[in-house]
mmCIF file of C-alpha atoms in Angstrom:
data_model
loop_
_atom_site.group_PDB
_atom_site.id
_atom_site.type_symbol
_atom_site.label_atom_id
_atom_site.label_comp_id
_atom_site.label_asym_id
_atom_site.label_seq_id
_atom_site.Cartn_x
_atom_site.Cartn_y
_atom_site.Cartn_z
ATOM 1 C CA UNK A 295 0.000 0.000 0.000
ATOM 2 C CA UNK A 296 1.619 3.570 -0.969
ATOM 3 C CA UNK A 297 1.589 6.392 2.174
ATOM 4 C CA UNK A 298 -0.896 9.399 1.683
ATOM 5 C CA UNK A 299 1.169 11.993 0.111
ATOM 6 C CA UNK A 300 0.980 15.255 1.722
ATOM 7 C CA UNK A 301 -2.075 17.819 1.019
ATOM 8 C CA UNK A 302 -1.051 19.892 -1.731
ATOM 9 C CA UNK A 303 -2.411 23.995 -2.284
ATOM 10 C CA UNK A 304 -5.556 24.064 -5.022
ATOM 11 C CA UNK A 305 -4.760 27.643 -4.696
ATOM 12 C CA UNK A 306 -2.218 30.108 -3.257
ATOM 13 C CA UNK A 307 -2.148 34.349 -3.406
ATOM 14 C CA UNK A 308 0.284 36.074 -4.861
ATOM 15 C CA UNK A 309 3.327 37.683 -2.571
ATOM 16 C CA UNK A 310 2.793 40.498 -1.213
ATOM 17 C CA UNK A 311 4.949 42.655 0.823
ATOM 18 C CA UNK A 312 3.784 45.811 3.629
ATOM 19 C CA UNK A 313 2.712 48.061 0.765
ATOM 20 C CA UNK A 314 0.527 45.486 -1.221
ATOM 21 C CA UNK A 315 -1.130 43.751 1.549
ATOM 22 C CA UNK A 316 -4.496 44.256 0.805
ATOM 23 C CA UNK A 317 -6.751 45.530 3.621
ATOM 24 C CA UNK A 318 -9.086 43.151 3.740
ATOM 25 C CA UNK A 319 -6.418 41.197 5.396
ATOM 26 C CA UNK A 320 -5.350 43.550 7.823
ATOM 27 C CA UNK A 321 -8.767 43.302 9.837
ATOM 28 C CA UNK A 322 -10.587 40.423 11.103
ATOM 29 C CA UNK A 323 -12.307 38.023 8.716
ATOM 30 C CA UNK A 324 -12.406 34.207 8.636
ATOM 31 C CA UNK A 325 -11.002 31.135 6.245
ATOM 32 C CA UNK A 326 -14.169 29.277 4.587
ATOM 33 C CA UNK A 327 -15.600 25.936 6.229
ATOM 34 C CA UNK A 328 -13.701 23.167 5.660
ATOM 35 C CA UNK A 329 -10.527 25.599 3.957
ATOM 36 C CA UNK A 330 -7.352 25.595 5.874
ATOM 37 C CA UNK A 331 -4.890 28.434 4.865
ATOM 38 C CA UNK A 332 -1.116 28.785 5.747
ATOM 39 C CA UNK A 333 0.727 31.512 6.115
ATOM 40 C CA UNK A 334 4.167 31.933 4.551
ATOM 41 C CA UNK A 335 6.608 34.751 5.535
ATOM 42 C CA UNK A 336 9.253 34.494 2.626
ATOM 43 C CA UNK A 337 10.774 37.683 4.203
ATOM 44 C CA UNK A 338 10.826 39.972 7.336
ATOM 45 C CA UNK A 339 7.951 39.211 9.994
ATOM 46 C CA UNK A 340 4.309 39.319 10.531
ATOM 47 C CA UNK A 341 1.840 39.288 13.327
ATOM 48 C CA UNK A 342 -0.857 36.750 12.928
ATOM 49 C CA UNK A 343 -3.702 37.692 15.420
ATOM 50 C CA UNK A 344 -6.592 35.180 16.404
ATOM 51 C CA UNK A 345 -9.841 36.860 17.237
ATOM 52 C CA UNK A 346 -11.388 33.953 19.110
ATOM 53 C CA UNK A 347 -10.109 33.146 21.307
ATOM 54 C CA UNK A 348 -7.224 36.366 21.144
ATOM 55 C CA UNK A 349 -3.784 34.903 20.482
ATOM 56 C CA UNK A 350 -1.200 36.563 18.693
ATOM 57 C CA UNK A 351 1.860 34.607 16.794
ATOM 58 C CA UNK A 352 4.892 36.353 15.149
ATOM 59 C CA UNK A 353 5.659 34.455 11.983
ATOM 60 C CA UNK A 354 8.876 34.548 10.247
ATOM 61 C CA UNK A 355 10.346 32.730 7.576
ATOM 62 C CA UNK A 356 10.605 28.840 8.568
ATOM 63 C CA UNK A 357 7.781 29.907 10.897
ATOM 64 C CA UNK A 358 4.686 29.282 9.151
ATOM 65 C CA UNK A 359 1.019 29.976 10.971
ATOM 66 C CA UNK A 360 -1.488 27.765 9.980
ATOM 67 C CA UNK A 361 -5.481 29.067 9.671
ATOM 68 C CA UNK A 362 -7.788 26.541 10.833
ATOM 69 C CA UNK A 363 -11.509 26.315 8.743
ATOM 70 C CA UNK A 364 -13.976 29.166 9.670
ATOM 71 C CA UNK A 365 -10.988 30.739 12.623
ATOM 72 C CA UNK A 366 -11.504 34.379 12.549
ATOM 73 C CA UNK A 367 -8.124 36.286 12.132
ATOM 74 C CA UNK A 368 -6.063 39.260 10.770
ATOM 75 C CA UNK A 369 -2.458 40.087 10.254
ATOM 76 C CA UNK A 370 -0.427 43.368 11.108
ATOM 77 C CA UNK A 371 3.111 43.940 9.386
ATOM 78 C CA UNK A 372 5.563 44.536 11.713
ATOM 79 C CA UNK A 373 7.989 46.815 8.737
ATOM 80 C CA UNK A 374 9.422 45.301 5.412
ATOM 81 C CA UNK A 375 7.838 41.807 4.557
ATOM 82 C CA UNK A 376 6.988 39.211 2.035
ATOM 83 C CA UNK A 377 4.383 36.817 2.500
ATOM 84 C CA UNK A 378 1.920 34.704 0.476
ATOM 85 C CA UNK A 379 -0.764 32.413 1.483
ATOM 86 C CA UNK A 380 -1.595 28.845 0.951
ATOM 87 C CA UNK A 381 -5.307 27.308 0.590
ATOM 88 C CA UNK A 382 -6.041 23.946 1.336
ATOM 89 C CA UNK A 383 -8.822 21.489 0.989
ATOM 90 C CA UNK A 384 -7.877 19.554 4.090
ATOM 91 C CA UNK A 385 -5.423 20.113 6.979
ATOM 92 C CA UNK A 386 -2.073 20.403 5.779
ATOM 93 C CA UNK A 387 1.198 18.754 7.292
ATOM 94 C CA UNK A 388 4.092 20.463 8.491
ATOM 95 C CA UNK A 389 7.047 19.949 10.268
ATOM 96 C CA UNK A 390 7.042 20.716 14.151
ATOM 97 C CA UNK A 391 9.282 23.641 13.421
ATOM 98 C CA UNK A 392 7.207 25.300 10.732
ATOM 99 C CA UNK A 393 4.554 25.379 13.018
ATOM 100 C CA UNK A 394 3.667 29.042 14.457
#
């Protein structure tokens, strides 16, 4: 029997950095039922902020912060930053050290 290969992205954003983050991101909204996102700082550092309950994670590269289906959040740049965002259709794996 072959192993499961890892959930792959049906669709990721482009990069954006502190200038091109669109707003909508920067205040609170929530990932889609039964969508798991990841965030991915290629560059600098992010806050990741949790609405509910409040929890805020600083993400950096290697650090990745992982949405959860229907988990209301927003991000806040924290100065010059690249980041993109990965969508998935189930939860995806990463290593212990990627997690944020």
């Amino acid at each position: 029997m072959k192993p499961s290969a890892a959930p792959e992205p049906y669709r990721s954003t482009p990069v954006f950095d502190e200038a091109t983050l669109p707003a909508a991101l920067r205040r609170a909204h929530r990932t889609k039922a039964g969508v798991w996102g990841v965030i991915r700082v290629l560059q600098g550092e992010l806050k990741l902020c949790f609405t509910e309950p409040p929890e805020t994670k600083l993400l950096s590269p290697g650090a990745d912060g992982v949405l959860e289906p229907d988990q209301s959040h927003f991000v806040e740049t924290e100065g010059p930053m690249r980041m993109q965002i990965d969508f998935y259709t189930q939860a995806p794996q990463l290593a212990a050290s990627e997690e944020a």
